[in-house]
Amino acid sequence: MATTATRDRVWESLRNRGRLLVSCPDRPGIVAAISRFLFERGANIVHSDQHSTDPAGGQFFLRVEFELLDLPVRASTIEAEFAEVADRYLMQWRLALAGKPKRLAVFVSREDHCLLELLWQQRAGDLQAEIALVIGNHADLEPVATQWSVPFHYIPLAAGLKAGSDASQLALVRQHEVDVIVLARYMQVLSADFIEHWRSRIINIHHGFLPAFVGAKPYAQAHERGVKLIGATAHYVTAELDAGPIIEQDVQRVDHRHNVRDLQRIGRQIERTVLARAVAWHVEDRILAHGNKTVVFS
Amino acid sequence: MATTATRDRVWESLRNRGRLLVSCPDRPGIVAAISRFLFERGANIVHSDQHSTDPAGGQFFLRVEFELLDLPVRASTIEAEFAEVADRYLMQWRLALAGKPKRLAVFVSREDHCLLELLWQQRAGDLQAEIALVIGNHADLEPVATQWSVPFHYIPLAAGLKAGSDASQLALVRQHEVDVIVLARYMQVLSADFIEHWRSRIINIHHGFLPAFVGAKPYAQAHERGVKLIGATAHYVTAELDAGPIIEQDVQRVDHRHNVRDLQRIGRQIERTVLARAVAWHVEDRILAHGNKTVVFS
Amino acid sequence: MATTATRDRVWESLRNRGRLLVSCPDRPGIVAAISRFLFERGANIVHSDQHSTDPAGGQFFLRVEFELLDLPVRASTIEAEFAEVADRYLMQWRLALAGKPKRLAVFVSREDHCLLELLWQQRAGDLQAEIALVIGNHADLEPVATQWSVPFHYIPLAAGLKAGSDASQLALVRQHEVDVIVLARYMQVLSADFIEHWRSRIINIHHGFLPAFVGAKPYAQAHERGVKLIGATAHYVTAELDAGPIIEQDVQRVDHRHNVRDLQRIGRQIERTVLARAVAWHVEDRILAHGNKTVVFS
Amino acid sequence: MATTATRDRVWESLRNRGRLLVSCPDRPGIVAAISRFLFERGANIVHSDQHSTDPAGGQFFLRVEFELLDLPVRASTIEAEFAEVADRYLMQWRLALAGKPKRLAVFVSREDHCLLELLWQQRAGDLQAEIALVIGNHADLEPVATQWSVPFHYIPLAAGLKAGSDASQLALVRQHEVDVIVLARYMQVLSADFIEHWRSRIINIHHGFLPAFVGAKPYAQAHERGVKLIGATAHYVTAELDAGPIIEQDVQRVDHRHNVRDLQRIGRQIERTVLARAVAWHVEDRILAHGNKTVVFS
């Protein structure tokens, strides 16, 4: 069990670690331009991973992790200077400070397994983030959040009040300076506006192996079909239900002995594992969404 | 590489090994009746595995593997006697002699990986069966079958001649005393009559993770959707395409670096593994199909 | 999140469910004798799974799960009557009531992940047991146990006081009517007497893939050797360290990017999963230990 | 089944594809220097993957895959020019032409599964290499090699003639211009001289999950220990038996029902899969050996 002091030391050790993520139309010279830019500022590249969809005119994706003295104070200057390089190559890009933990809002309904997994991994130091608050459309998990000293906000969904609950949620996540929203078995659809505003920053866990079992009750569907593997899917939320870019999936073997209840039990293990992995990759700036797909750098 | 002599020794060592498979409405006393029946005839039960879908009025499934002196000569008497027990409990059942290898017909088109896997596993003694013949609707794989000394029959599918090619196939599999038909990437639909005649005895490999990607080009579909795992599915063939009882499925991890061609390459590995596993289970009498599902005893 | 009421309903639904486990020298007629015994008393067999190590004179293993009206009040009579059958075949056997949850004592040191996994799975209704108490040789995890309303006992290990701490532990587990002891990353060796007394009822999680990395710091050893998979092993504790019968193992893929700290992080996930699976199988009476191996019925 | 023409088209499509592999002490500016070097010569970087063991003074590893017009004719000039950059940073490095398939010598004894896997994958176009010859210390697999039109050389190991057989092997692999030697279940130890000469270019498949079961009969050892997963390990061969840098490992689940013969059967599947994966990574220039470990770029 990592203490707060231990976690603080980890953040401190990462204070000069930067992560640059770039996506742009491919052409020769991009890596050279970026690596030269970083070298001229004294950065040492620790990891870099680059992918092009097609050597002839595809899309270029890059993640560079580097060490640079006094990065926190120099970051805004570097961003301003990099904008020139970025413009030249039509880049979409961002610079993230590894030492500044991202802040999560976890949206829940009644099931606790995904929430608990995130809380535990965060405390253990395995999830490099802060859990800023939990928002529930039911009050059931308030005791869980309280146990772990995380603020819980109960925003019920009254009939006809959808717009209102969305507004309350938006206000809360703003107030808590949230970077990413995690739908941890949150059984309710968000409004298109909300989703657009948080594009590529809302992660959902679908309790089925997409695209096999879209919609409700995927485990009942899986049981009915007699599949031999069940799975779960973490994806970014888009306006079209269950169709957003897939971040991670995993499966477990099942057989004729398992009833729907067993599949749900086994499914809970997959769901929390897959969701936690997707959230970890997001907060470590490993994911670039492009169209309806993701590039996940290892 | 198992020699023919080695394989013959294996069959010989199994000559007194019987497998009884039973499916019937559940009620108390079935296991007692069967085990008493076997005991009274001097059988020693080596493995038995039983499953009931529901303790209150579900379906009962049983697989018993036993040793019995002189089983081959006594089998028909035992079957006649067991029919009385079976009638009492409304059983569907069969008695299989483990020492009598099942005979396979392998239907192919142009891709060799599934055929080669079966040929190799059979020769290695890992697939307890004989491969009686290969039937191709293209002639491409004739050299492969010939290399392995297995008869190859080329039955092209001329326009309007479907009924005719079905008849040729039926005649061939009868003449070769075939027990089970394996569609090893056979890219053609069989007639409803043919399928009905060979119900629960035609195994197909679908090159996708059913029910996710039914129909053609599942790897292209998977790539388009950006999934993180691709899979294959072995199933019994029914009149409804891609909807028969699933026997086995497996998956492999893929990522953004893989193009459709890579998915096909990785898919070939999964396909041949999954198909070979399903065929092995079938010839070892481990599978009971029930409705649109299978019970696979381990 | 299963409420106490939900869990009580589950136990209630299992009140007439019995599990009979048998191990004896193999010979014909055992299954017939047992199934007849159960049938004559009105039991309906729900699952049964039998294994013989060798058809000619090996060891026979059986697990039968059955429904029997008023089992709780009839169990002692049935046990007395079954003893006669058992004597005839030299059986080691036990009859377990599925509706009577087993009581666990969880021994811990400083790491919380295995304890939390058990607490969560128990509350979720996925682990069919009661967690009677937690015993720590450090006080670190007292708040965790308390959060989950489970008694925590701190029994420090003072130099020269090993015998004393053993006695305190024994007294506590007796007083709490414990059925099985789980060493959930308990970093201390138990005395040979203690182990002998709790033979096949102490489950340990070894943070390495036995028998690859026995002893201390298995993840450091794994990193040093450059392995591509790391794993964990749940086993029954015997007097010889790390050599007891293996119940379950699992692995995760790692690569050159992972340092020892990463391996520990990934390892925590495997450890808690593997341990929880082993404990679940034990409390569902699926395991028969025989020599230095286990038979685990699915 | 890929025809020769198809494979030739694949090689042709890769003719301008280069792969640069670099290992050196880490310091700032290496990526910048290399990417500038490539850019100035008109190369477009398709993939690049870089890893540093430690941002403060560790080892730097890089694999860059690029497209460059007329690479085959320009390669020697580029190598001469890159030597200057390499010297500045104390690099160990190599430039490989992706369009020039590496040539394999496969060493075998009596078991055919690994050899067949390589032959099939090569023909299918899944293994980007040519299999130049097969050398056997037994003649058993000569028909297999012949079936696939690959030269087979039988070099028996007479007592006291070890040095002689080594010399014959060396002469053959030279004559066939072999790039990498694959020990495909070759049950004989090579001489220290031979190994030193082919350092990081001999790949062996160990039929056990190293370092768990070194030495002979790993499946018998695994059965004796009652493990729940068995595995295989592909590694570079070094003078110390079973201790060379691990390239790849995989496992399969086993249980109490499996005897040693079953483990061998399951093991064959793992062995050929793991070996083929390791060989594919080697011929695609994805592996850098460093000390007793490997960096495998994905």
mmCIF file of C-alpha atoms in Angstrom, chain A:
data_model
loop_
_atom_site.group_PDB
_atom_site.id
_atom_site.type_symbol
_atom_site.label_atom_id
_atom_site.label_comp_id
_atom_site.label_asym_id
_atom_site.label_seq_id
_atom_site.Cartn_x
_atom_site.Cartn_y
_atom_site.Cartn_z
ATOM 1 C CA MET A 1 0.000 0.000 0.000
ATOM 2 C CA ALA A 2 1.690 3.152 -1.206
ATOM 3 C CA THR A 3 1.465 6.003 1.242
ATOM 4 C CA THR A 4 0.719 9.546 0.142
ATOM 5 C CA ALA A 5 4.378 10.343 0.788
ATOM 6 C CA THR A 6 5.486 7.553 -1.553
ATOM 7 C CA ARG A 7 3.156 8.771 -4.267
ATOM 8 C CA ASP A 8 4.412 12.315 -3.827
ATOM 9 C CA ARG A 9 7.955 11.082 -4.297
ATOM 10 C CA VAL A 10 6.923 9.379 -7.533
ATOM 11 C CA TRP A 11 5.369 12.588 -8.836
ATOM 12 C CA GLU A 12 8.430 14.514 -7.753
ATOM 13 C CA SER A 13 10.714 12.077 -9.620
ATOM 14 C CA LEU A 14 8.717 12.779 -12.762
ATOM 15 C CA ARG A 15 8.736 16.567 -12.482
ATOM 16 C CA ASN A 16 11.123 17.094 -15.411
ATOM 17 C CA ARG A 17 9.532 14.399 -17.562
ATOM 18 C CA GLY A 18 7.594 15.648 -20.581
ATOM 19 C CA ARG A 19 5.459 13.817 -23.096
ATOM 20 C CA LEU A 20 4.892 15.183 -26.556
ATOM 21 C CA LEU A 21 2.103 13.688 -28.647
ATOM 22 C CA VAL A 22 1.816 14.495 -32.319
ATOM 23 C CA SER A 23 -0.542 13.499 -35.105
ATOM 24 C CA CYS A 24 -0.264 14.928 -38.636
ATOM 25 C CA PRO A 25 -0.171 14.046 -42.332
ATOM 26 C CA ASP A 26 2.961 11.997 -42.955
ATOM 27 C CA ARG A 27 5.925 13.408 -44.861
ATOM 28 C CA PRO A 28 9.720 13.174 -44.576
ATOM 29 C CA GLY A 29 11.500 15.170 -41.898
ATOM 30 C CA ILE A 30 8.982 15.238 -39.076
ATOM 31 C CA VAL A 31 11.022 13.105 -36.673
ATOM 32 C CA ALA A 32 14.130 15.075 -37.552
ATOM 33 C CA ALA A 33 12.392 18.388 -36.895
ATOM 34 C CA ILE A 34 10.968 17.294 -33.539
ATOM 35 C CA SER A 35 14.106 15.571 -32.264
ATOM 36 C CA ARG A 36 16.219 18.569 -33.265
ATOM 37 C CA PHE A 37 13.791 20.905 -31.502
ATOM 38 C CA LEU A 38 14.047 18.868 -28.307
ATOM 39 C CA PHE A 39 17.824 18.442 -28.533
ATOM 40 C CA GLU A 40 18.390 22.180 -28.984
ATOM 41 C CA ARG A 41 16.543 22.775 -25.731
ATOM 42 C CA GLY A 42 18.649 20.209 -23.875
ATOM 43 C CA ALA A 43 16.079 17.446 -23.674
ATOM 44 C CA ASN A 44 17.106 13.795 -23.442
ATOM 45 C CA ILE A 45 14.639 11.476 -25.170
ATOM 46 C CA VAL A 46 13.831 8.534 -22.900
ATOM 47 C CA HIS A 47 11.291 6.695 -25.045
ATOM 48 C CA SER A 48 9.915 7.416 -28.432
ATOM 49 C CA ASP A 49 7.451 5.482 -30.491
ATOM 50 C CA GLN A 50 6.310 6.452 -33.952
ATOM 51 C CA HIS A 51 3.823 4.968 -36.345
ATOM 52 C CA SER A 52 2.742 5.824 -39.870
ATOM 53 C CA THR A 53 -0.382 4.276 -41.337
ATOM 54 C CA ASP A 54 1.069 4.233 -44.812
ATOM 55 C CA PRO A 55 4.564 5.236 -46.003
ATOM 56 C CA ALA A 56 2.962 6.892 -49.028
ATOM 57 C CA GLY A 57 0.798 9.704 -47.737
ATOM 58 C CA GLY A 58 -0.737 8.322 -44.584
ATOM 59 C CA GLN A 59 -1.088 9.687 -41.087
ATOM 60 C CA PHE A 60 1.885 10.152 -38.780
ATOM 61 C CA PHE A 61 1.648 9.488 -35.019
ATOM 62 C CA LEU A 62 4.385 10.127 -32.476
ATOM 63 C CA ARG A 63 4.822 9.920 -28.732
ATOM 64 C CA VAL A 64 8.080 11.167 -27.280
ATOM 65 C CA GLU A 65 8.924 11.006 -23.597
ATOM 66 C CA PHE A 66 11.849 13.165 -22.537
ATOM 67 C CA GLU A 67 13.699 14.619 -19.571
ATOM 68 C CA LEU A 68 14.339 18.358 -19.496
ATOM 69 C CA LEU A 69 15.752 20.425 -16.640
ATOM 70 C CA ASP A 70 13.208 22.779 -15.056
ATOM 71 C CA LEU A 71 10.500 21.584 -17.392
ATOM 72 C CA PRO A 72 7.578 22.892 -15.281
ATOM 73 C CA VAL A 73 8.778 26.502 -15.482
ATOM 74 C CA ARG A 74 9.904 26.229 -19.108
ATOM 75 C CA ALA A 75 6.871 24.373 -20.442
ATOM 76 C CA SER A 76 4.885 27.394 -21.641
ATOM 77 C CA THR A 77 7.867 28.838 -23.503
ATOM 78 C CA ILE A 78 8.543 25.497 -25.123
ATOM 79 C CA GLU A 79 4.903 25.191 -26.151
ATOM 80 C CA ALA A 80 5.007 28.633 -27.737
ATOM 81 C CA GLU A 81 8.179 27.776 -29.621
ATOM 82 C CA PHE A 82 6.955 24.370 -30.701
ATOM 83 C CA ALA A 83 3.829 25.903 -32.204
ATOM 84 C CA GLU A 84 5.990 27.117 -35.101
ATOM 85 C CA VAL A 85 7.260 23.598 -35.861
ATOM 86 C CA ALA A 86 3.735 22.276 -35.471
ATOM 87 C CA ASP A 87 2.278 24.770 -37.922
ATOM 88 C CA ARG A 88 4.811 23.847 -40.561
ATOM 89 C CA TYR A 89 3.645 20.211 -40.494
ATOM 90 C CA LEU A 90 -0.073 20.771 -39.771
ATOM 91 C CA MET A 91 0.288 18.939 -36.458
ATOM 92 C CA GLN A 92 -2.330 18.259 -33.861
ATOM 93 C CA TRP A 93 -0.234 18.036 -30.736
ATOM 94 C CA ARG A 94 -0.011 18.406 -26.999
ATOM 95 C CA LEU A 95 2.732 18.599 -24.406
ATOM 96 C CA ALA A 96 1.942 16.894 -21.107
ATOM 97 C CA LEU A 97 3.888 17.155 -17.868
ATOM 98 C CA ALA A 98 4.296 13.654 -16.442
ATOM 99 C CA GLY A 99 4.778 15.086 -12.950
ATOM 100 C CA LYS A 100 1.365 16.739 -12.947
ATOM 101 C CA PRO A 101 -1.195 14.010 -12.226
ATOM 102 C CA LYS A 102 -4.377 14.131 -14.264
ATOM 103 C CA ARG A 103 -7.586 14.565 -12.319
ATOM 104 C CA LEU A 104 -10.392 12.045 -12.793
ATOM 105 C CA ALA A 105 -14.124 12.273 -12.275
ATOM 106 C CA VAL A 106 -15.630 8.822 -11.900
ATOM 107 C CA PHE A 107 -19.308 8.486 -12.839
ATOM 108 C CA VAL A 108 -21.090 5.521 -11.234
ATOM 109 C CA SER A 109 -24.509 3.982 -10.775
ATOM 110 C CA ARG A 110 -24.878 1.014 -8.389
ATOM 111 C CA GLU A 111 -22.080 -1.426 -9.120
ATOM 112 C CA ASP A 112 -18.868 -0.878 -7.203
ATOM 113 C CA HIS A 113 -16.249 -3.085 -8.855
ATOM 114 C CA CYS A 114 -14.887 -0.603 -11.396
ATOM 115 C CA LEU A 115 -14.861 2.266 -8.923
ATOM 116 C CA LEU A 116 -13.072 0.190 -6.306
ATOM 117 C CA GLU A 117 -10.469 -0.971 -8.800
ATOM 118 C CA LEU A 118 -9.646 2.628 -9.696
ATOM 119 C CA LEU A 119 -9.553 3.718 -6.063
ATOM 120 C CA TRP A 120 -7.298 0.845 -5.122
ATOM 121 C CA GLN A 121 -4.945 1.234 -8.079
ATOM 122 C CA GLN A 122 -4.713 4.939 -7.427
ATOM 123 C CA ARG A 123 -3.808 4.441 -3.773
ATOM 124 C CA ALA A 124 -1.340 1.678 -4.674
ATOM 125 C CA GLY A 125 0.448 4.102 -6.976
ATOM 126 C CA ASP A 126 -0.363 1.903 -9.982
ATOM 127 C CA LEU A 127 -2.711 4.482 -11.510
ATOM 128 C CA GLN A 128 -0.810 7.752 -11.950
ATOM 129 C CA ALA A 129 -3.703 10.123 -11.380
ATOM 130 C CA GLU A 130 -5.817 11.804 -8.743
ATOM 131 C CA ILE A 131 -9.445 10.843 -8.298
ATOM 132 C CA ALA A 132 -11.022 14.243 -7.819
ATOM 133 C CA LEU A 133 -14.625 13.196 -7.249
ATOM 134 C CA VAL A 134 -17.248 10.530 -7.770
ATOM 135 C CA ILE A 135 -20.623 11.403 -9.257
ATOM 136 C CA GLY A 136 -23.477 8.923 -8.880
ATOM 137 C CA ASN A 137 -26.944 8.922 -10.377
ATOM 138 C CA HIS A 138 -27.752 6.686 -7.419
ATOM 139 C CA ALA A 139 -26.567 7.192 -3.869
ATOM 140 C CA ASP A 140 -25.521 3.567 -3.324
ATOM 141 C CA LEU A 141 -21.783 4.075 -3.683
ATOM 142 C CA GLU A 142 -21.513 7.135 -1.473
ATOM 143 C CA PRO A 143 -20.155 5.004 1.415
ATOM 144 C CA VAL A 144 -17.476 3.556 -0.860
ATOM 145 C CA ALA A 145 -16.242 6.965 -1.959
ATOM 146 C CA THR A 146 -16.358 8.220 1.613
ATOM 147 C CA GLN A 147 -14.332 5.218 2.848
ATOM 148 C CA TRP A 148 -11.601 6.256 0.434
ATOM 149 C CA SER A 149 -11.918 9.966 1.316
ATOM 150 C CA VAL A 150 -13.093 10.988 -2.139
ATOM 151 C CA PRO A 151 -15.966 13.504 -2.499
ATOM 152 C CA PHE A 152 -19.213 11.949 -3.703
ATOM 153 C CA HIS A 153 -21.962 13.886 -5.458
ATOM 154 C CA TYR A 154 -25.394 12.412 -5.889
ATOM 155 C CA ILE A 155 -27.094 13.753 -9.020
ATOM 156 C CA PRO A 156 -30.296 11.795 -9.520
ATOM 157 C CA LEU A 157 -31.903 11.671 -12.894
ATOM 158 C CA ALA A 158 -35.438 12.882 -12.470
ATOM 159 C CA ALA A 159 -37.796 12.458 -15.408
ATOM 160 C CA GLY A 160 -37.495 15.405 -17.749
ATOM 161 C CA LEU A 161 -34.473 16.726 -15.923
ATOM 162 C CA LYS A 162 -31.716 15.327 -18.142
ATOM 163 C CA ALA A 163 -30.534 18.743 -19.250
ATOM 164 C CA GLY A 164 -30.405 19.822 -15.635
ATOM 165 C CA SER A 165 -28.341 16.866 -14.452
ATOM 166 C CA ASP A 166 -25.922 17.371 -17.331
ATOM 167 C CA ALA A 167 -25.468 20.982 -16.295
ATOM 168 C CA SER A 168 -24.829 19.963 -12.683
ATOM 169 C CA GLN A 169 -22.278 17.417 -13.796
ATOM 170 C CA LEU A 170 -20.503 19.908 -16.054
ATOM 171 C CA ALA A 171 -20.350 22.441 -13.269
ATOM 172 C CA LEU A 172 -18.902 19.906 -10.867
ATOM 173 C CA VAL A 173 -16.199 18.608 -13.194
ATOM 174 C CA ARG A 174 -15.189 22.163 -14.006
ATOM 175 C CA GLN A 175 -15.083 23.153 -10.386
ATOM 176 C CA HIS A 176 -12.870 20.145 -9.602
ATOM 177 C CA GLU A 177 -10.585 20.886 -12.576
ATOM 178 C CA VAL A 178 -11.145 17.457 -14.015
ATOM 179 C CA ASP A 179 -9.054 16.225 -16.963
ATOM 180 C CA VAL A 180 -10.828 12.993 -17.800
ATOM 181 C CA ILE A 181 -14.226 11.453 -17.060
ATOM 182 C CA VAL A 182 -14.480 7.720 -16.414
ATOM 183 C CA LEU A 183 -17.835 5.993 -16.762
ATOM 184 C CA ALA A 184 -17.375 3.154 -14.296
ATOM 185 C CA ARG A 185 -20.498 1.142 -15.071
ATOM 186 C CA TYR A 186 -22.526 4.347 -15.286
ATOM 187 C CA MET A 187 -25.819 3.133 -16.697
ATOM 188 C CA GLN A 188 -27.011 6.304 -18.304
ATOM 189 C CA VAL A 189 -26.493 8.044 -21.620
ATOM 190 C CA LEU A 190 -24.841 11.472 -21.643
ATOM 191 C CA SER A 191 -26.132 14.262 -23.866
ATOM 192 C CA ALA A 192 -24.552 14.843 -27.274
ATOM 193 C CA ASP A 193 -23.401 18.292 -26.166
ATOM 194 C CA PHE A 194 -21.715 16.955 -23.085
ATOM 195 C CA ILE A 195 -19.970 14.259 -25.132
ATOM 196 C CA GLU A 196 -18.819 16.716 -27.794
ATOM 197 C CA HIS A 197 -17.392 18.999 -25.128
ATOM 198 C CA TRP A 198 -15.375 16.125 -23.613
ATOM 199 C CA ARG A 199 -14.441 14.441 -26.878
ATOM 200 C CA SER A 200 -11.660 11.809 -26.425
ATOM 201 C CA ARG A 201 -11.740 12.506 -22.692
ATOM 202 C CA ILE A 202 -14.648 10.285 -21.588
ATOM 203 C CA ILE A 203 -13.776 6.609 -21.153
ATOM 204 C CA ASN A 204 -16.541 4.032 -20.857
ATOM 205 C CA ILE A 205 -16.431 0.335 -20.025
ATOM 206 C CA HIS A 206 -18.830 -1.706 -22.110
ATOM 207 C CA HIS A 207 -19.696 -4.995 -20.456
ATOM 208 C CA GLY A 208 -19.413 -6.955 -23.671
ATOM 209 C CA PHE A 209 -16.938 -7.771 -26.374
ATOM 210 C CA LEU A 210 -17.718 -5.036 -28.906
ATOM 211 C CA PRO A 211 -18.927 -5.121 -31.557
ATOM 212 C CA ALA A 212 -20.407 -8.514 -30.692
ATOM 213 C CA PHE A 213 -22.990 -7.563 -28.128
ATOM 214 C CA VAL A 214 -24.056 -3.965 -28.396
ATOM 215 C CA GLY A 215 -26.890 -2.617 -26.336
ATOM 216 C CA ALA A 216 -28.274 -3.915 -23.074
ATOM 217 C CA LYS A 217 -27.608 -7.203 -21.265
ATOM 218 C CA PRO A 218 -24.559 -8.364 -23.211
ATOM 219 C CA TYR A 219 -23.918 -11.284 -20.829
ATOM 220 C CA ALA A 220 -27.442 -12.585 -21.355
ATOM 221 C CA GLN A 221 -26.865 -12.254 -25.103
ATOM 222 C CA ALA A 222 -23.538 -14.079 -24.812
ATOM 223 C CA HIS A 223 -25.118 -16.887 -22.815
ATOM 224 C CA GLU A 224 -27.937 -17.202 -25.303
ATOM 225 C CA ARG A 225 -25.463 -17.470 -28.179
ATOM 226 C CA GLY A 226 -23.330 -20.039 -26.380
ATOM 227 C CA VAL A 227 -19.995 -18.263 -26.842
ATOM 228 C CA LYS A 228 -16.832 -19.769 -25.378
ATOM 229 C CA LEU A 229 -15.157 -16.463 -24.485
ATOM 230 C CA ILE A 230 -16.720 -13.387 -22.938
ATOM 231 C CA GLY A 231 -15.116 -9.994 -22.897
ATOM 232 C CA ALA A 232 -15.316 -6.324 -22.098
ATOM 233 C CA THR A 233 -14.370 -3.218 -24.051
ATOM 234 C CA ALA A 234 -13.086 0.169 -22.895
ATOM 235 C CA HIS A 235 -13.692 2.942 -25.412
ATOM 236 C CA TYR A 236 -13.942 6.672 -25.787
ATOM 237 C CA VAL A 237 -17.532 7.824 -25.728
ATOM 238 C CA THR A 238 -19.000 9.291 -28.895
ATOM 239 C CA ALA A 239 -22.525 10.354 -29.743
ATOM 240 C CA GLU A 240 -23.236 6.970 -31.307
ATOM 241 C CA LEU A 241 -23.780 4.416 -28.544
ATOM 242 C CA ASP A 242 -21.148 1.639 -28.238
ATOM 243 C CA ALA A 243 -19.419 2.848 -31.414
ATOM 244 C CA GLY A 244 -16.609 5.040 -30.067
ATOM 245 C CA PRO A 245 -12.892 4.324 -30.619
ATOM 246 C CA ILE A 246 -11.873 1.133 -28.805
ATOM 247 C CA ILE A 247 -9.005 1.547 -26.345
ATOM 248 C CA GLU A 248 -8.699 -1.927 -24.867
ATOM 249 C CA GLN A 249 -10.467 -5.279 -24.812
ATOM 250 C CA ASP A 250 -9.956 -8.529 -23.031
ATOM 251 C CA VAL A 251 -11.678 -11.891 -22.697
ATOM 252 C CA GLN A 252 -12.008 -14.848 -20.367
ATOM 253 C CA ARG A 253 -12.848 -18.421 -21.232
ATOM 254 C CA VAL A 254 -16.298 -19.685 -20.225
ATOM 255 C CA ASP A 255 -18.109 -22.952 -20.816
ATOM 256 C CA HIS A 256 -21.457 -24.704 -20.630
ATOM 257 C CA ARG A 257 -21.295 -24.847 -16.835
ATOM 258 C CA HIS A 258 -21.643 -21.074 -16.532
ATOM 259 C CA ASN A 259 -25.077 -19.496 -16.236
ATOM 260 C CA VAL A 260 -25.801 -15.812 -16.865
ATOM 261 C CA ARG A 261 -25.017 -15.005 -13.234
ATOM 262 C CA ASP A 262 -21.605 -16.672 -13.581
ATOM 263 C CA LEU A 263 -20.911 -14.727 -16.759
ATOM 264 C CA GLN A 264 -21.732 -11.514 -14.899
ATOM 265 C CA ARG A 265 -19.349 -12.496 -12.099
ATOM 266 C CA ILE A 266 -16.531 -13.353 -14.507
ATOM 267 C CA GLY A 267 -17.404 -10.270 -16.503
ATOM 268 C CA ARG A 268 -16.905 -8.010 -13.494
ATOM 269 C CA GLN A 269 -13.277 -9.145 -13.303
ATOM 270 C CA ILE A 270 -12.699 -8.392 -16.974
ATOM 271 C CA GLU A 271 -14.523 -5.063 -16.832
ATOM 272 C CA ARG A 272 -12.522 -3.611 -13.983
ATOM 273 C CA THR A 273 -9.209 -4.855 -15.398
ATOM 274 C CA VAL A 274 -9.890 -3.524 -18.880
ATOM 275 C CA LEU A 275 -11.205 -0.190 -17.661
ATOM 276 C CA ALA A 276 -8.276 0.356 -15.299
ATOM 277 C CA ARG A 277 -5.821 -0.413 -18.087
ATOM 278 C CA ALA A 278 -7.510 2.041 -20.445
ATOM 279 C CA VAL A 279 -7.567 4.789 -17.820
ATOM 280 C CA ALA A 280 -3.898 4.180 -16.972
ATOM 281 C CA TRP A 281 -2.921 4.478 -20.644
ATOM 282 C CA HIS A 282 -4.938 7.652 -20.986
ATOM 283 C CA VAL A 283 -3.393 9.368 -17.965
ATOM 284 C CA GLU A 284 0.084 8.298 -19.118
ATOM 285 C CA ASP A 285 -0.646 10.047 -22.437
ATOM 286 C CA ARG A 286 -0.282 6.869 -24.462
ATOM 287 C CA ILE A 287 -3.436 7.189 -26.564
ATOM 288 C CA LEU A 288 -4.099 9.130 -29.742
ATOM 289 C CA ALA A 289 -7.641 8.870 -31.097
ATOM 290 C CA HIS A 290 -7.913 9.182 -34.855
ATOM 291 C CA GLY A 291 -11.235 8.737 -36.589
ATOM 292 C CA ASN A 292 -12.985 5.810 -34.942
ATOM 293 C CA LYS A 293 -9.747 4.143 -33.872
ATOM 294 C CA THR A 294 -7.018 4.593 -31.325
ATOM 295 C CA VAL A 295 -3.262 4.422 -31.483
ATOM 296 C CA VAL A 296 -2.056 3.101 -28.114
ATOM 297 C CA PHE A 297 1.687 3.442 -27.616
ATOM 298 C CA SER A 298 3.250 0.805 -25.359
#
